[in-house]
mmCIF file of C-alpha atoms in Angstrom:
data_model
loop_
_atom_site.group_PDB
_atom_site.id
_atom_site.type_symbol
_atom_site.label_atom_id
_atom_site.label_comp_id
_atom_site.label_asym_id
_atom_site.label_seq_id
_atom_site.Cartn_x
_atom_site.Cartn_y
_atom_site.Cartn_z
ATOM 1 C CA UNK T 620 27.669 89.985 56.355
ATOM 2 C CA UNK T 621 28.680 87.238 54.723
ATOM 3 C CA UNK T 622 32.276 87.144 56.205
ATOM 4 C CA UNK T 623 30.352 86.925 59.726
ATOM 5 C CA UNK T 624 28.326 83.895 58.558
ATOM 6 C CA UNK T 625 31.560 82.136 57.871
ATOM 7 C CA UNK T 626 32.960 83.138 61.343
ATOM 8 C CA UNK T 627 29.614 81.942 62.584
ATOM 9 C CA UNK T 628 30.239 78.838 60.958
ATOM 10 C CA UNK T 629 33.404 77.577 62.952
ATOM 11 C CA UNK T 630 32.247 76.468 65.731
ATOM 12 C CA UNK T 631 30.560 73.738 63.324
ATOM 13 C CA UNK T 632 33.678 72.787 61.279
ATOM 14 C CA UNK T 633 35.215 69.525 61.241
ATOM 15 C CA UNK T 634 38.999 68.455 62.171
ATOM 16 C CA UNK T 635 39.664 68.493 58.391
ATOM 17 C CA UNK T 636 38.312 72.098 58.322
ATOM 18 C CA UNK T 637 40.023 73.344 60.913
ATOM 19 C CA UNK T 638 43.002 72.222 59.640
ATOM 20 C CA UNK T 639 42.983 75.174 56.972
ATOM 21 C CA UNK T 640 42.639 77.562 59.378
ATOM 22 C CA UNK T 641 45.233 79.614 59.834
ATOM 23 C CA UNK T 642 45.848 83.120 62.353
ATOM 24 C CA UNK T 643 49.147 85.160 61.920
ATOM 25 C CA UNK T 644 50.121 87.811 64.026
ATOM 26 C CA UNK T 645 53.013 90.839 63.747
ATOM 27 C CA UNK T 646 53.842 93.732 65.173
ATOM 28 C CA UNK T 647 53.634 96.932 63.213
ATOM 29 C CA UNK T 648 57.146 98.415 62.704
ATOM 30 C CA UNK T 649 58.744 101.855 61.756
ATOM 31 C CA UNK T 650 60.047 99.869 58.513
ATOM 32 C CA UNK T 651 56.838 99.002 57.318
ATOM 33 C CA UNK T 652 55.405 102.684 57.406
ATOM 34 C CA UNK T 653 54.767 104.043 53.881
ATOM 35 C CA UNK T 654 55.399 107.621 53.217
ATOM 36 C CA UNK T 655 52.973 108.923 55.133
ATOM 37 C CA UNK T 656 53.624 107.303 58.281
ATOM 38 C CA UNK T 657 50.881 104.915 58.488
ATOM 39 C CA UNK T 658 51.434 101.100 58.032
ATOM 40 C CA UNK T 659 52.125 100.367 54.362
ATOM 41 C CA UNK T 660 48.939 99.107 52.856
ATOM 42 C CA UNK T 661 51.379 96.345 50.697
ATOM 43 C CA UNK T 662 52.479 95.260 53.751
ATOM 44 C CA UNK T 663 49.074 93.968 54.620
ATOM 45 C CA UNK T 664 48.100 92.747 51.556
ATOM 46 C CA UNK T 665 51.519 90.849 52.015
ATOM 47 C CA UNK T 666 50.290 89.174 55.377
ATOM 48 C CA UNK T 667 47.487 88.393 53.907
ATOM 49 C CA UNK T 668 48.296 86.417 50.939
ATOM 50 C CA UNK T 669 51.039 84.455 53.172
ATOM 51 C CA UNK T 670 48.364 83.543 55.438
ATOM 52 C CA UNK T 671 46.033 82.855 52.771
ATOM 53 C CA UNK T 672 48.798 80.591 50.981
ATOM 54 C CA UNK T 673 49.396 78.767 54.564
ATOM 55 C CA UNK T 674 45.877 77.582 54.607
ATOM 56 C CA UNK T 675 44.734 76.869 51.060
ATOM 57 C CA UNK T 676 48.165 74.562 51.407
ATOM 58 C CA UNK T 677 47.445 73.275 54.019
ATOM 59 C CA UNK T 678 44.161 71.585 53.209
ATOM 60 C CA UNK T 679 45.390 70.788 49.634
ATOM 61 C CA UNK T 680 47.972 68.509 51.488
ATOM 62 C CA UNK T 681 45.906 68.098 54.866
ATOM 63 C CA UNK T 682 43.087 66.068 52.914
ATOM 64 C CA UNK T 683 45.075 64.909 49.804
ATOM 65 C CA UNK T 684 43.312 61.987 47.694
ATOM 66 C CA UNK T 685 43.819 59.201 45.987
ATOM 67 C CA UNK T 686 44.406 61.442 42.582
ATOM 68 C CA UNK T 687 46.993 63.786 43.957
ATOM 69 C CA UNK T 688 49.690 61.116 46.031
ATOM 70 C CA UNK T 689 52.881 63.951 45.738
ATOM 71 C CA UNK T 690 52.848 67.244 47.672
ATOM 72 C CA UNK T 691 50.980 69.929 46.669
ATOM 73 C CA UNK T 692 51.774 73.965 46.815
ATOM 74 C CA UNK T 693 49.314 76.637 45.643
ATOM 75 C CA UNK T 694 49.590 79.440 43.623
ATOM 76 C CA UNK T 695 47.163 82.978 43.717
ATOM 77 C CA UNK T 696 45.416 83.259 40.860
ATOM 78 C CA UNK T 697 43.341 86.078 42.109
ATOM 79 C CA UNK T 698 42.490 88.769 44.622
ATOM 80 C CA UNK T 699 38.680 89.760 44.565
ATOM 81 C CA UNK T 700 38.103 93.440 45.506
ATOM 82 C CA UNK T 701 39.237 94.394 48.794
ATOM 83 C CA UNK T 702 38.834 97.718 50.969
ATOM 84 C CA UNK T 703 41.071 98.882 53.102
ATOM 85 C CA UNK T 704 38.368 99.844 56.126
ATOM 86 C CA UNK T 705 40.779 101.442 58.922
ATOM 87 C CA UNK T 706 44.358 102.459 58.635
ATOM 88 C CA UNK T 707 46.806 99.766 60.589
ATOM 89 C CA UNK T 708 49.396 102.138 62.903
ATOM 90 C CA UNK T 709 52.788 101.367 63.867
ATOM 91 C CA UNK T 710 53.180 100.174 67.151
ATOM 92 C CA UNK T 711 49.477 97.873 66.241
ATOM 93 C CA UNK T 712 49.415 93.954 65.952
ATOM 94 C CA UNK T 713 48.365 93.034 62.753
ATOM 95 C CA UNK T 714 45.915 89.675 63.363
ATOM 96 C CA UNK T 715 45.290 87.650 59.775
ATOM 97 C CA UNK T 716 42.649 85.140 60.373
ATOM 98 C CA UNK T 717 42.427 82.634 56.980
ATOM 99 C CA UNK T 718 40.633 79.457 56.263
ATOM 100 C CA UNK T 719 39.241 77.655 52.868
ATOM 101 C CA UNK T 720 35.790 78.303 52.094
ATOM 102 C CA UNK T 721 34.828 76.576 48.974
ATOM 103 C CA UNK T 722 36.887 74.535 46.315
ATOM 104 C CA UNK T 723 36.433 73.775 42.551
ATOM 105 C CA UNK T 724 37.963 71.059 41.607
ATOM 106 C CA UNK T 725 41.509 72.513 40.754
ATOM 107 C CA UNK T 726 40.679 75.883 42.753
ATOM 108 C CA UNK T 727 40.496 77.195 46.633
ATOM 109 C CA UNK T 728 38.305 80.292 47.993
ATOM 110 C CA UNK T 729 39.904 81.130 50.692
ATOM 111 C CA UNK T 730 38.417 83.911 53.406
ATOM 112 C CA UNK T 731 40.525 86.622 55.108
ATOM 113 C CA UNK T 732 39.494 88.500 57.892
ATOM 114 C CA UNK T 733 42.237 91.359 59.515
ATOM 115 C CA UNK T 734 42.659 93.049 62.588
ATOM 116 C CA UNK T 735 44.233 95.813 63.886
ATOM 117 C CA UNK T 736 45.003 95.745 67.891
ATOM 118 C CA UNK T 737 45.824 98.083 69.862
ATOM 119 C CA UNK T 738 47.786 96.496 72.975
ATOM 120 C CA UNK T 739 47.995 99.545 74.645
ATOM 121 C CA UNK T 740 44.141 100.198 74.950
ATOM 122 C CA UNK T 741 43.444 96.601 74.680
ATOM 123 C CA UNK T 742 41.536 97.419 71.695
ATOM 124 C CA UNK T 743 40.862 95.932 68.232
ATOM 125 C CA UNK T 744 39.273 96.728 64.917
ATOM 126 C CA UNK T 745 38.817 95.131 61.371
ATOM 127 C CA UNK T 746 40.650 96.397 59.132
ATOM 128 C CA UNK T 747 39.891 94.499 55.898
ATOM 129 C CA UNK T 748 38.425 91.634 54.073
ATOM 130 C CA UNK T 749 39.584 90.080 51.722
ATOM 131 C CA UNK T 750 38.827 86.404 49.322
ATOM 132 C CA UNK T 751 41.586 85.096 47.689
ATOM 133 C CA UNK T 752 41.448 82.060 44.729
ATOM 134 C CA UNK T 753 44.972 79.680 44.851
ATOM 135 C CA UNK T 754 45.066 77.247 41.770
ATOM 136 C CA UNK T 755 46.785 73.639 43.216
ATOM 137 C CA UNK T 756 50.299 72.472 41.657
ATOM 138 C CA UNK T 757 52.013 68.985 42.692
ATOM 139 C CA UNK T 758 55.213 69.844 44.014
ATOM 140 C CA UNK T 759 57.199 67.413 41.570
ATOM 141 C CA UNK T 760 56.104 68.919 38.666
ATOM 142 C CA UNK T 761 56.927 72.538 39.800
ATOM 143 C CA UNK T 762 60.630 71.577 39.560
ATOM 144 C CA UNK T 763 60.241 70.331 36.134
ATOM 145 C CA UNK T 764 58.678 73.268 34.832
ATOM 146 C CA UNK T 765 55.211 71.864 34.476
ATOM 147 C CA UNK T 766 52.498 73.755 36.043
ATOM 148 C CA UNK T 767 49.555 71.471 35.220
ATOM 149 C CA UNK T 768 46.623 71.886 37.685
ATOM 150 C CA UNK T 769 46.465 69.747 40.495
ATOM 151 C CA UNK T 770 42.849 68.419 42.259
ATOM 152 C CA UNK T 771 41.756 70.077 44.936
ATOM 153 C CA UNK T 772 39.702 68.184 47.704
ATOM 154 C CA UNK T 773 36.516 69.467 48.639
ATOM 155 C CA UNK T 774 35.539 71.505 51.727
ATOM 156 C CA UNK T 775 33.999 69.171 53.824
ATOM 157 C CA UNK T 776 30.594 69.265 55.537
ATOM 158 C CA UNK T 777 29.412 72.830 53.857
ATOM 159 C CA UNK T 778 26.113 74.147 53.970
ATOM 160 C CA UNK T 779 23.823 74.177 50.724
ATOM 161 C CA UNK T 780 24.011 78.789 51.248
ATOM 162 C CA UNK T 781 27.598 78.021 51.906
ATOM 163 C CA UNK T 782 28.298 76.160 48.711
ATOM 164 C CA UNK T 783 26.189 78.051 46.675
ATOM 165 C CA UNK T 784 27.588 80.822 47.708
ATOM 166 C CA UNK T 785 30.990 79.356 47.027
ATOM 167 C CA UNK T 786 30.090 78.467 43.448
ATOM 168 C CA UNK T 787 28.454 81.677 42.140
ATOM 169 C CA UNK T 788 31.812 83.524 42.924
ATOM 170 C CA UNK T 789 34.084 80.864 41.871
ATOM 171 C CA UNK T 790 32.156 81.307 38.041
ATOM 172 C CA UNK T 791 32.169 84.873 38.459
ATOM 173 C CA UNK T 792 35.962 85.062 39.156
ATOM 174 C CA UNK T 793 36.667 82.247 36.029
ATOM 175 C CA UNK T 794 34.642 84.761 33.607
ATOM 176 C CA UNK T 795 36.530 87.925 34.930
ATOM 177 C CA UNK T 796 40.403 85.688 34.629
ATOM 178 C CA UNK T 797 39.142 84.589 30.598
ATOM 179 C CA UNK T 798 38.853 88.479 30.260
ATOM 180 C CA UNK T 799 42.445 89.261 28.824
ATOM 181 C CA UNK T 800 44.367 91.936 30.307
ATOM 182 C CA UNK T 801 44.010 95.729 28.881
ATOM 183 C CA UNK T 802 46.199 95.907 25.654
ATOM 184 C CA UNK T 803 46.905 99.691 26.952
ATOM 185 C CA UNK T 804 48.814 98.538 30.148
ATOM 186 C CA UNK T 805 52.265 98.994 28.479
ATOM 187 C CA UNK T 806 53.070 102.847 29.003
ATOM 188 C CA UNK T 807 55.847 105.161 29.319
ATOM 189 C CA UNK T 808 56.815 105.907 32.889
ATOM 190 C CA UNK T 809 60.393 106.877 33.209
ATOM 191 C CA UNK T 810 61.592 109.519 34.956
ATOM 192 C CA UNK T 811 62.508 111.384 31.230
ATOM 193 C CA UNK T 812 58.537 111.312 30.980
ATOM 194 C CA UNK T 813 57.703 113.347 33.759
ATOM 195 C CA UNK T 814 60.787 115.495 33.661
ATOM 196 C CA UNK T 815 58.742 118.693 30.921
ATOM 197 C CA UNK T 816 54.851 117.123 32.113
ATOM 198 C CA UNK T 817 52.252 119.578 33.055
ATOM 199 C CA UNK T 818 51.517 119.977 36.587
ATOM 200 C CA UNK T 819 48.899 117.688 37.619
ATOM 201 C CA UNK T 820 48.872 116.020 34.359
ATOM 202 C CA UNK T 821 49.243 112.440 33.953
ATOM 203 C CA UNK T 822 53.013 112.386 32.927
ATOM 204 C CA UNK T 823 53.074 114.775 35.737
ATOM 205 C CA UNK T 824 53.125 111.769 37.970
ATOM 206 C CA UNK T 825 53.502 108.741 36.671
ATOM 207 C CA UNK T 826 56.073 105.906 38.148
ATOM 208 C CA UNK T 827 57.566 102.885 38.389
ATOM 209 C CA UNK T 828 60.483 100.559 39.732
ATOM 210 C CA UNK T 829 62.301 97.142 38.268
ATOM 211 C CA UNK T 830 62.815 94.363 40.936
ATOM 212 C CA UNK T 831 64.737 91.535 40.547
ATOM 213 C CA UNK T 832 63.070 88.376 42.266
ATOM 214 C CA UNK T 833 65.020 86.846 44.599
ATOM 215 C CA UNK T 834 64.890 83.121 46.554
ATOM 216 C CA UNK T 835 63.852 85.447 49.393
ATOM 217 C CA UNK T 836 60.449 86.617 47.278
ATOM 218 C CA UNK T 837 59.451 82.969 46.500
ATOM 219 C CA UNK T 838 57.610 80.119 48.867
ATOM 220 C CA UNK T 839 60.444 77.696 47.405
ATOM 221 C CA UNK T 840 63.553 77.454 44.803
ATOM 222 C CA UNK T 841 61.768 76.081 42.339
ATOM 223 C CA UNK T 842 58.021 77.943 43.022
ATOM 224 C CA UNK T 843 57.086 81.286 41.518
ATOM 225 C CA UNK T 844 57.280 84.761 42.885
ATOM 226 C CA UNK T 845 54.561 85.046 46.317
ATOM 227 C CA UNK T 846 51.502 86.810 44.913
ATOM 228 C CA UNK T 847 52.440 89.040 48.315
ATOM 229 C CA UNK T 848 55.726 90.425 46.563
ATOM 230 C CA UNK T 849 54.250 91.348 43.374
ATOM 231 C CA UNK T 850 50.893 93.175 45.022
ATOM 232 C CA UNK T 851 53.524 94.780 47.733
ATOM 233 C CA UNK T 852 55.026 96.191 44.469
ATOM 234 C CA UNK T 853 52.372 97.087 43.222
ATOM 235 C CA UNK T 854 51.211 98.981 45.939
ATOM 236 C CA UNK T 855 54.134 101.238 46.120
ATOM 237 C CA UNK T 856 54.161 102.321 42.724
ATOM 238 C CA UNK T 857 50.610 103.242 43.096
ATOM 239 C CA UNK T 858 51.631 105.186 46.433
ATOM 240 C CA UNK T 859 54.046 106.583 44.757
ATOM 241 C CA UNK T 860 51.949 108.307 42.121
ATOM 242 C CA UNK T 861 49.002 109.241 44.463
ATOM 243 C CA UNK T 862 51.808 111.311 46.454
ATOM 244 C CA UNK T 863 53.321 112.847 43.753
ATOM 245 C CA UNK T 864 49.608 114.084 41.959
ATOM 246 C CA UNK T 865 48.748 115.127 46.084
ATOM 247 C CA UNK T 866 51.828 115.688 47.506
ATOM 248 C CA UNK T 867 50.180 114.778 50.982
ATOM 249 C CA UNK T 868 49.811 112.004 53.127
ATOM 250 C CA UNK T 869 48.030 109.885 50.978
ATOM 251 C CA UNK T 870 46.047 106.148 52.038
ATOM 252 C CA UNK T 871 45.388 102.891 50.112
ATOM 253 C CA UNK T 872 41.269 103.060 50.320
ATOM 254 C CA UNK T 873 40.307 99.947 48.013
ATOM 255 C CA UNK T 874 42.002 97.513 45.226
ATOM 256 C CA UNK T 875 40.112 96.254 42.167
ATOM 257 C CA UNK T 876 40.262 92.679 41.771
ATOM 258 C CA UNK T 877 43.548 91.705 40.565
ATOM 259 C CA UNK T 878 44.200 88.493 38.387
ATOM 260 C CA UNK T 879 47.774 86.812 37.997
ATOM 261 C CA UNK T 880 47.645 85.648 34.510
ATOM 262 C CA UNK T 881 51.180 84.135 34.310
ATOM 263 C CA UNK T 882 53.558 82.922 37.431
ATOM 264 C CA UNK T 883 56.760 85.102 37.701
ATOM 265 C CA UNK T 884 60.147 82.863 38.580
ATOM 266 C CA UNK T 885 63.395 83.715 40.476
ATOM 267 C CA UNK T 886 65.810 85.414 38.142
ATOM 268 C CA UNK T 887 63.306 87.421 36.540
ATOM 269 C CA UNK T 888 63.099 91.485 36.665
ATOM 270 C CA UNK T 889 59.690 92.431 37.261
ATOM 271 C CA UNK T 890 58.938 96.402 35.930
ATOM 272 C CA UNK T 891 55.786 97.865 37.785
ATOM 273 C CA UNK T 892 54.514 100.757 36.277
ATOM 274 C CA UNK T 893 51.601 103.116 37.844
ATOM 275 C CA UNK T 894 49.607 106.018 36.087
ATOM 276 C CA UNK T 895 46.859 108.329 37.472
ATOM 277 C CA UNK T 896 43.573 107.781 35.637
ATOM 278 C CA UNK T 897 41.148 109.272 37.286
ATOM 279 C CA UNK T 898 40.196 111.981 40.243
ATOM 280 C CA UNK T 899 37.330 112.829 42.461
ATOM 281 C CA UNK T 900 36.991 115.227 44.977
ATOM 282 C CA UNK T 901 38.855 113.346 47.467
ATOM 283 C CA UNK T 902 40.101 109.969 45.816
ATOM 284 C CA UNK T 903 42.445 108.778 42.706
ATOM 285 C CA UNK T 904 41.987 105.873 40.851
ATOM 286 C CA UNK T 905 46.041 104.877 39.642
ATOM 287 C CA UNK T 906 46.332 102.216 36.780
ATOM 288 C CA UNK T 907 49.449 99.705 37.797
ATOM 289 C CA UNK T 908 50.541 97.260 35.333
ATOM 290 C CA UNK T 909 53.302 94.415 36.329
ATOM 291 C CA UNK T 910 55.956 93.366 33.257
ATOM 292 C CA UNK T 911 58.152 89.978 33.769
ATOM 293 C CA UNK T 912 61.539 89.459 31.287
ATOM 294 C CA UNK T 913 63.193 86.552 31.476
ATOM 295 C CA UNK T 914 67.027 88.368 31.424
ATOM 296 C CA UNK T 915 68.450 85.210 30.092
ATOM 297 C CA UNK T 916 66.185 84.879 26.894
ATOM 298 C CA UNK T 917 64.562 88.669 26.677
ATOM 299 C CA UNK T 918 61.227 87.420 26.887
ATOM 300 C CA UNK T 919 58.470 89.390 28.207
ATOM 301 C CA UNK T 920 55.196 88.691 29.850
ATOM 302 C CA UNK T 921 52.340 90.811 31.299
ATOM 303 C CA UNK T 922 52.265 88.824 34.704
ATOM 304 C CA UNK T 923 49.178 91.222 36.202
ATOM 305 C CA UNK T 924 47.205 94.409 36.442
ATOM 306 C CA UNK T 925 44.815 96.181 38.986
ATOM 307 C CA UNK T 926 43.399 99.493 39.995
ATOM 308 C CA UNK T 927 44.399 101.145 43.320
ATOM 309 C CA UNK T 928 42.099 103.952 44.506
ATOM 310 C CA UNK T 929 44.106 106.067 47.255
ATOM 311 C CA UNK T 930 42.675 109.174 49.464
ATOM 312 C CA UNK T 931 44.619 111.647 50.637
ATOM 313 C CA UNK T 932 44.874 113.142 54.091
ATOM 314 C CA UNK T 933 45.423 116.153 56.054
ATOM 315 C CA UNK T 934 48.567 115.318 57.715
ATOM 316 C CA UNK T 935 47.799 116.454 61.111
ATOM 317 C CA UNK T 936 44.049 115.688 61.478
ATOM 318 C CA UNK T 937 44.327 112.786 59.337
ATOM 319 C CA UNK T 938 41.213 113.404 57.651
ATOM 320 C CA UNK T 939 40.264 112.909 54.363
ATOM 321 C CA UNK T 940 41.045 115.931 52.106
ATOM 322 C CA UNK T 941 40.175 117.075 48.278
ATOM 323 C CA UNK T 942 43.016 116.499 45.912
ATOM 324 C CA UNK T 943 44.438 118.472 42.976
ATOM 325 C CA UNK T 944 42.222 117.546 39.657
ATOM 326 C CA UNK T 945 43.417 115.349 36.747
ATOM 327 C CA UNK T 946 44.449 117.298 33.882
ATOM 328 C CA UNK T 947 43.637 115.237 30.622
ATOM 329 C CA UNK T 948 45.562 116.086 27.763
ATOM 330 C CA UNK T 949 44.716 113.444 25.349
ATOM 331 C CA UNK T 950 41.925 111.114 23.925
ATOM 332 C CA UNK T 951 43.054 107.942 25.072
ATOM 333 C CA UNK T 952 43.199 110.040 28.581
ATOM 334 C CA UNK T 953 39.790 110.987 28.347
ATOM 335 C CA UNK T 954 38.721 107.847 27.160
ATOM 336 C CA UNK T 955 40.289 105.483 30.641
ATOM 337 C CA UNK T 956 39.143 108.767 32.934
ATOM 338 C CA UNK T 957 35.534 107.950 31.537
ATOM 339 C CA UNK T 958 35.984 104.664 31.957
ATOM 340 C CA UNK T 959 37.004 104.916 35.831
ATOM 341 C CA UNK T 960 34.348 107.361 36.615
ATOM 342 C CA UNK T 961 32.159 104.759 35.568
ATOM 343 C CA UNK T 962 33.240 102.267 38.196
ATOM 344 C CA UNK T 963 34.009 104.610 40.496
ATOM 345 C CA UNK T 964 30.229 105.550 40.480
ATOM 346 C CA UNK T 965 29.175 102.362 40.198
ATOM 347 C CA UNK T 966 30.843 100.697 43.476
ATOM 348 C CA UNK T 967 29.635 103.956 45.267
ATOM 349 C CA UNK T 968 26.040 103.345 44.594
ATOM 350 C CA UNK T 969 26.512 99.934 45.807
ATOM 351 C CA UNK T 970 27.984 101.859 48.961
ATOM 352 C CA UNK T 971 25.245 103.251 49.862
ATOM 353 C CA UNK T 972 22.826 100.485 49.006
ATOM 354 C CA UNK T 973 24.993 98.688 51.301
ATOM 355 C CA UNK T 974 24.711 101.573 54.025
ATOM 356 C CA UNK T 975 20.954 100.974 53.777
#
């Protein structure tokens, strides 16, 4: 509802708003398929952080100030929850509309809106929704190493809802990024782990995979790592474990928000790491954890963390179908499964209340 107000909104905006706007379109290819064959749920969280970079961006620089004379890039510091309403399919254009929806005044909202169209059958459908939050950095300081906050110009001409709105979720999202990461989030997931696990244990299927980051993975030389790269990471690990506890075609169905506590640089390995936590009848809730090291100095750094839920799927009606149950061998096991039944029966009551 509220992503249609702000669609209801543009025919309103002013040249200055416009200007954040942004639409992106690709075709779906066979490389971007994920195990299963359906389009790789990073891929579109991908797309939609580079479209959601392009505009916050472009307004920073687009209405620059008086305060901020150099450049300015942006940098995600969050992804609120998202659901992943539709599977994308390959041979579908993937259409990423993005535009600024409320500022602090070193922060950007930005709202995503996706599509998935079918050319064939002339034929679209949303696929997700997502808000992202970009924190402003002058571009001169970025080389030097200095990532002090830059301001951010306000959206112009927004209603009193509109920036309301815009305020009660940008102190909801600064509460949740004070909140310090889990302390639990560094775990064993090597290969040697799973080798003697108990079927359908944790250890059973946990993974992970190092990546070095490249000039390719960042918006510049000197910038960080694209939020994109990390969460298209991110989503493979947790792929990878949902297929391995299943062994089916398995989905992406919904992402917890997921804050990036510390910028990751070119040169750096980043580890991702994904355990199951939790099971229902038909979905699995897989704890990923991202590690930076600095391979010059050894240093180490918990760059971000999230919660994946995943379904899996009969792979020829594509429905949804009941998976294999956690086994929980431990306390601390226990204690997290607990933890993400809670949620998990939490954001289904607001389901329904949403249904109704």
């Amino acid at each position: 509802m509220r992503f249609r107000n702000v669609l209801s909104s543009l025919r309103r905006l002013s040249f200055s708003q416009m200007a954040s706007r942004v639409e992106v379109s690709r075709l779906m290819h066979p490389d971007d398929a994920n195990l299963g064959g359906n389009v790789h749920g990073g891929t579109i969280l991908q797309l939609i952080e580079q479209a959601g970079w392009i505009s916050a961006t472009r307004h920073c620089n687009t209405l620059r100030n008086a305060q901020s004379t150099s450049p300015v890039t942006t940098g995600l510091a969050r992804l609120e929850h998202v659901d992943f309403l539709r599977p994308m399919h390959i041979g579908n254009v993937a259409l990423v509309h993005a535009s600024v929806s409320y500022a602090s005044a070193h922060s950007l909202m930005v709202s995503v809106h996706v599509e998935s169209e079918d050319v064939m059958r002339a034929r679209k459908e949303t696929t997700n929704r997502a808000t992202l939050w970009y924190v402003a950095f002058p571009l001169e300081a970025t080389r030097e190493g200095v990532w002090k906050a830059a301001p951010v110009p306000p959206v112009p001409e927004l209603s009193d809802e509109e920036e309301r709105h815009g305020r009660e979720m940008y102190l909801m999202q600064k509460q949740d990024r004070e909140t310090p990461p889990h302390r639990d989030m560094d775990f064993d997931a090597s290969e040697m782990t799973r080798m003697n696990a108990k079927q359908y244990s944790v250890s059973y299927s946990v993974s992970s995979l190092s990546h070095g980051v490249s000039p390719s993975d960042c918006v510049s030389s000197d910038g960080p790592a694209q939020g994109g790269v990390l969460m298209k990471l991110m989503d493979t690990v947790a792929g990878m474990v949902a297929f391995r506890h299943a062994r089916t075609s398995v989905v992406t169905a919904s992402i917890d928000a997921i804050n990036f506590y510390k910028p990751t640089f070119r040169g750096e390995v980043v580890t991702v790491s994904g355990r199951l936590i939790f099971t229902s009848e038909r979905s699995m809730i897989i704890q990923v954890a991202v590690i930076s090291e600095n391979l010059v100095t050894g240093g180490k750094k918990m760059t971000t963390n999230a919660y994946f839920t995943f379904v899996s799927l009969d792979r020829e009606t594509r429905r949804p179908v009941p998976v294999p149950q956690l086994v929980l061998e431990t306390e601390d096991e226990r204690r997290r499964h607990a933890a993400a039944e809670a949620r998990y029966k939490a954001a289904k009551a607001r389901r329904g209340k949403s249904a109704a």
